[in-house]
Tab-separated table of C-alpha atoms in Angstrom:
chain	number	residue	atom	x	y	z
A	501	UNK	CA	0.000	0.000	0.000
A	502	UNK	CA	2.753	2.274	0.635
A	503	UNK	CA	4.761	1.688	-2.341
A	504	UNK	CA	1.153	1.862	-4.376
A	505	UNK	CA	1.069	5.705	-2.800
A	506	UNK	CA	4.427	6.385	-3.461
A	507	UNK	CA	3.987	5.626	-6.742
A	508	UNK	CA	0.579	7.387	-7.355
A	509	UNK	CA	2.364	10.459	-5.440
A	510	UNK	CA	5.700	10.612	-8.234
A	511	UNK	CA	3.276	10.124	-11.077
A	512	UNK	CA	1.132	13.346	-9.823
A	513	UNK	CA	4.616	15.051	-9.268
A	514	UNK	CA	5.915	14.300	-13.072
A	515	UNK	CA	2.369	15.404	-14.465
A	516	UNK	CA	2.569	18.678	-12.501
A	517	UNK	CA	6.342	19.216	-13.211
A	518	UNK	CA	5.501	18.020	-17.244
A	519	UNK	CA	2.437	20.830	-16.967
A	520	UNK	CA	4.816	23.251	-15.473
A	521	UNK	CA	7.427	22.772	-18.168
A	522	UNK	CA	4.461	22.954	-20.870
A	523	UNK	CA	3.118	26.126	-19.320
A	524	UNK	CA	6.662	27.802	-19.437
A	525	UNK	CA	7.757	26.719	-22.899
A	526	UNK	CA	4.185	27.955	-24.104
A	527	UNK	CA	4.965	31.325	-22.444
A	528	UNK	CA	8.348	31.371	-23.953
A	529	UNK	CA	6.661	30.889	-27.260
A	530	UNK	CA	4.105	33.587	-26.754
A	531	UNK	CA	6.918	36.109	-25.931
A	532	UNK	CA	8.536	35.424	-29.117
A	533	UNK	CA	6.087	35.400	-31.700
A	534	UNK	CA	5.044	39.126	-29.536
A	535	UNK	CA	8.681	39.910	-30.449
A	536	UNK	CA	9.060	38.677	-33.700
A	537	UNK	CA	5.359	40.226	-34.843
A	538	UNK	CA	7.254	43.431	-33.596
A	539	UNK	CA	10.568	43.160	-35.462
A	540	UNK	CA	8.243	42.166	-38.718
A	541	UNK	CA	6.445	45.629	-38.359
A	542	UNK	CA	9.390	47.678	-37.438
A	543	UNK	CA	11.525	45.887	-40.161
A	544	UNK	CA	8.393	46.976	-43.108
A	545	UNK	CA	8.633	50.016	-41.707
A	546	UNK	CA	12.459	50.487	-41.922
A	547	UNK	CA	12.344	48.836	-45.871
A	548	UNK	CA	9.724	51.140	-46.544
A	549	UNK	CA	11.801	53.885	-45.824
A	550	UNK	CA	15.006	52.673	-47.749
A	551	UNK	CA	16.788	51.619	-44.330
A	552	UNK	CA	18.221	48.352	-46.141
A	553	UNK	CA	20.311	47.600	-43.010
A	554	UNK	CA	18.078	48.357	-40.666
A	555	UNK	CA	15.644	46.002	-42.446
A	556	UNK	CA	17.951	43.374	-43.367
A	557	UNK	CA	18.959	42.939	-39.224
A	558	UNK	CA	15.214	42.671	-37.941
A	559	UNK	CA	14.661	40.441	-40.739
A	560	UNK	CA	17.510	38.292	-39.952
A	561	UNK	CA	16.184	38.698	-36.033
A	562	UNK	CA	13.308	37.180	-36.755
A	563	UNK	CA	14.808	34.005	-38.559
A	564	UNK	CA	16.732	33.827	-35.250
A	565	UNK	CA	13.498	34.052	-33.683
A	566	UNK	CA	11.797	31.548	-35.971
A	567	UNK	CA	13.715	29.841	-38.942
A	568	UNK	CA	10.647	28.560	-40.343
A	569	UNK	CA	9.294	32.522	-40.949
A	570	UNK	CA	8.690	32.249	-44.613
A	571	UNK	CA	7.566	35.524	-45.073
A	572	UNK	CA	10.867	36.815	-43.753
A	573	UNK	CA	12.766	35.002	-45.593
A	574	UNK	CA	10.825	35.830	-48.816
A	575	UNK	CA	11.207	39.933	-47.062
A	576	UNK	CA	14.819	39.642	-46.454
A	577	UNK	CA	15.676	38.780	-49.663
A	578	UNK	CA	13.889	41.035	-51.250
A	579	UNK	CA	15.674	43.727	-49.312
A	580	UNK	CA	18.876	43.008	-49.854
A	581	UNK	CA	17.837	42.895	-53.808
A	582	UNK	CA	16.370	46.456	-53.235
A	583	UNK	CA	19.421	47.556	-51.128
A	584	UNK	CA	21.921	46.426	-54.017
A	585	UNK	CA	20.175	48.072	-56.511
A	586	UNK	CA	20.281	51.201	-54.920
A	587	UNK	CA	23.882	50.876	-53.223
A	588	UNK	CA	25.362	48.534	-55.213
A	589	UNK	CA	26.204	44.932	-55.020
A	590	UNK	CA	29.375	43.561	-53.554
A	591	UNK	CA	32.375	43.327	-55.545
A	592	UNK	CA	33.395	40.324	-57.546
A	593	UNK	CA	36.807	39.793	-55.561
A	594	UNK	CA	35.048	40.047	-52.161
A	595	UNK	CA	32.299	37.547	-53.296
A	596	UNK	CA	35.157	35.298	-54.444
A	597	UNK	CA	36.899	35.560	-51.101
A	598	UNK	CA	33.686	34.889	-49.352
A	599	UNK	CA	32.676	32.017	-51.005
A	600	UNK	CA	35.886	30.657	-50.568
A	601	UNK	CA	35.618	31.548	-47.027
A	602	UNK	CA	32.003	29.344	-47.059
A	603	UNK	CA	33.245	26.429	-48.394
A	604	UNK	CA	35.840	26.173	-46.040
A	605	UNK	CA	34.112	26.712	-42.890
A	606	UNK	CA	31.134	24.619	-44.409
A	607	UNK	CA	33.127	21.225	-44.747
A	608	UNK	CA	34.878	22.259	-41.183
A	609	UNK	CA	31.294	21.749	-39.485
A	610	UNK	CA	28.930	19.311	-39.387
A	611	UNK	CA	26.550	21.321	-36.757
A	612	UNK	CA	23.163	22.082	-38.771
A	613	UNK	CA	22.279	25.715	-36.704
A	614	UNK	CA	26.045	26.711	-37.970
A	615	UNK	CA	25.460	25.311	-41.153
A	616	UNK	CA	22.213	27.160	-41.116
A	617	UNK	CA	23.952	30.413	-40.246
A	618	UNK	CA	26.632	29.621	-42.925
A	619	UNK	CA	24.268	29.762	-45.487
A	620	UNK	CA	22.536	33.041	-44.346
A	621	UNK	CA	25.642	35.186	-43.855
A	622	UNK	CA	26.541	34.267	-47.664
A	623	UNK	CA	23.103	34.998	-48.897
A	624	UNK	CA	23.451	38.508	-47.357
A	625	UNK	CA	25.983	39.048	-49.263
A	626	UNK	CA	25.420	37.137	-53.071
A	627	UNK	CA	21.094	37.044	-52.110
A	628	UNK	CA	20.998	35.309	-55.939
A	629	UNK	CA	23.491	32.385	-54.924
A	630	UNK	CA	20.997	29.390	-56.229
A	631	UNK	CA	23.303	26.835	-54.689
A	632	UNK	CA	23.736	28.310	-51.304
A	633	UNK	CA	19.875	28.886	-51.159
A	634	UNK	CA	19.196	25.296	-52.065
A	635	UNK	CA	21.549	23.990	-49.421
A	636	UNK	CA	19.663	26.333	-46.907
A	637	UNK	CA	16.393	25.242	-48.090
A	638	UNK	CA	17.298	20.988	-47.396
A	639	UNK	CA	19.230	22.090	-44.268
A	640	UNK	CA	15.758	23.600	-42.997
A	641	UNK	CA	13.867	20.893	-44.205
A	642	UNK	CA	16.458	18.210	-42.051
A	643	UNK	CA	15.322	20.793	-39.157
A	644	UNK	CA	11.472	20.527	-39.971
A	645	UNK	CA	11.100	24.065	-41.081
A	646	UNK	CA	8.965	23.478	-44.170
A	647	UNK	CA	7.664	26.734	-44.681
A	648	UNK	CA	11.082	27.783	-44.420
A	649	UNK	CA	12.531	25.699	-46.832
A	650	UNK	CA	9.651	26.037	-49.255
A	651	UNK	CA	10.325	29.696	-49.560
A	652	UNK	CA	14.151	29.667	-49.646
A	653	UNK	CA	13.673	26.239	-52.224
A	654	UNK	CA	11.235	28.692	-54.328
A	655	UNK	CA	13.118	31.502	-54.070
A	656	UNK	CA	16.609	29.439	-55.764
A	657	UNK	CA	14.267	27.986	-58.183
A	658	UNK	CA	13.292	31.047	-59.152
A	659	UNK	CA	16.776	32.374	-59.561
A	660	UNK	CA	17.713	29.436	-61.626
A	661	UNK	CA	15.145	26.817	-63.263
A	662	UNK	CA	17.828	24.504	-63.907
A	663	UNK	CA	18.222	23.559	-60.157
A	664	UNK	CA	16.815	20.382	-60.092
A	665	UNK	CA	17.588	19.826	-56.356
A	666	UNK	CA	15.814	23.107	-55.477
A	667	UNK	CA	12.617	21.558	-57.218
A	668	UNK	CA	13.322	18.776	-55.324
A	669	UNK	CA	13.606	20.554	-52.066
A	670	UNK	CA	10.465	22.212	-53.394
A	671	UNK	CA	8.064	19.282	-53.568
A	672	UNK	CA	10.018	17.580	-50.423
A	673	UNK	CA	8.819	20.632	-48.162
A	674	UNK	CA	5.681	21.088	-49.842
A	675	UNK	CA	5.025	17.494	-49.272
A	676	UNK	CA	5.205	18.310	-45.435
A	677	UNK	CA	2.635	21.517	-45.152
């Protein structure tokens, strides 16, 4: 009878601690999307008014925030577009040392979030890189972020309708919604 109590007693205390834990992670949650639903407005705002960088940091903020954010991702390229029409895109030599630089640090990891990252910092600076957006795109979907990789897979599809394995990535995300 005792150990019958005891054991009724721990099973209350997990499914009280389990409901605690719930409760927490769903106010974590709530605080974010408040955040990120502030950073989306702030971030129209600043592309609105030609603040590229401005833009481009909140937009990236929000990714942080929530990877699978496919309107951001869809937003933040389209700002850094805007922003090198206006400004100018980044040099040839500079694009060659930083791809150089990607590769390298790419095949030195073999964490997805840094892989993830990788792929981002690049894209700030080449936003048109098919390849680098397709890699992004699978490396979402391996995370579960479909709408994610949908966008970033439509978005290097777009860019270049000979990338098969963004079509792929395409119909593999889609295939998850």
């Amino acid at each position: 009878a005792i150990a019958e109590t005891l054991k009724n007693r721990f099973l209350a205390l997990r499914q009280n601690s389990e409901l605690d834990q719930i409760a927490k992670t769903r106010a974590i949650l709530e605080a974010e999307t408040k955040e990120a639903s502030t950073a989306l407005a702030t971030a129209e705002e600043a592309f609105k008014k030609g603040n590229w960088d401005y833009a481009r940091d909140l937009f990236l903020q929000i990714l942080v925030l929530d990877a699978d954010h496919a309107a951001s991702r869809k937003a933040l390229r389209a700002t850094l577009l805007k922003k090198f029409q206006t400004m100018g895109a980044t040099g040839k030599i500079k694009l060659m040392a930083l791809r150089g630089q990607f590769e390298l640090q790419l095949k030195a990891t073999k964490d997805v979030p840094k892989r993830i990252e990788l792929c981002q910092k690049l894209l700030n600076d080449d936003p048109t890189n098919s390849k680098v957006r397709t890699l992004l795109a699978s490396t979402l979907v391996e995370q579960a972020k479909y709408n994610g990789a949908a966008a970033e897979a439509e978005i290097a599809f777009a860019d270049d309708k000979t990338n098969g394995t963004a079509a792929k990535t395409l119909v593999e995300a889609y295939r998850h919604l």
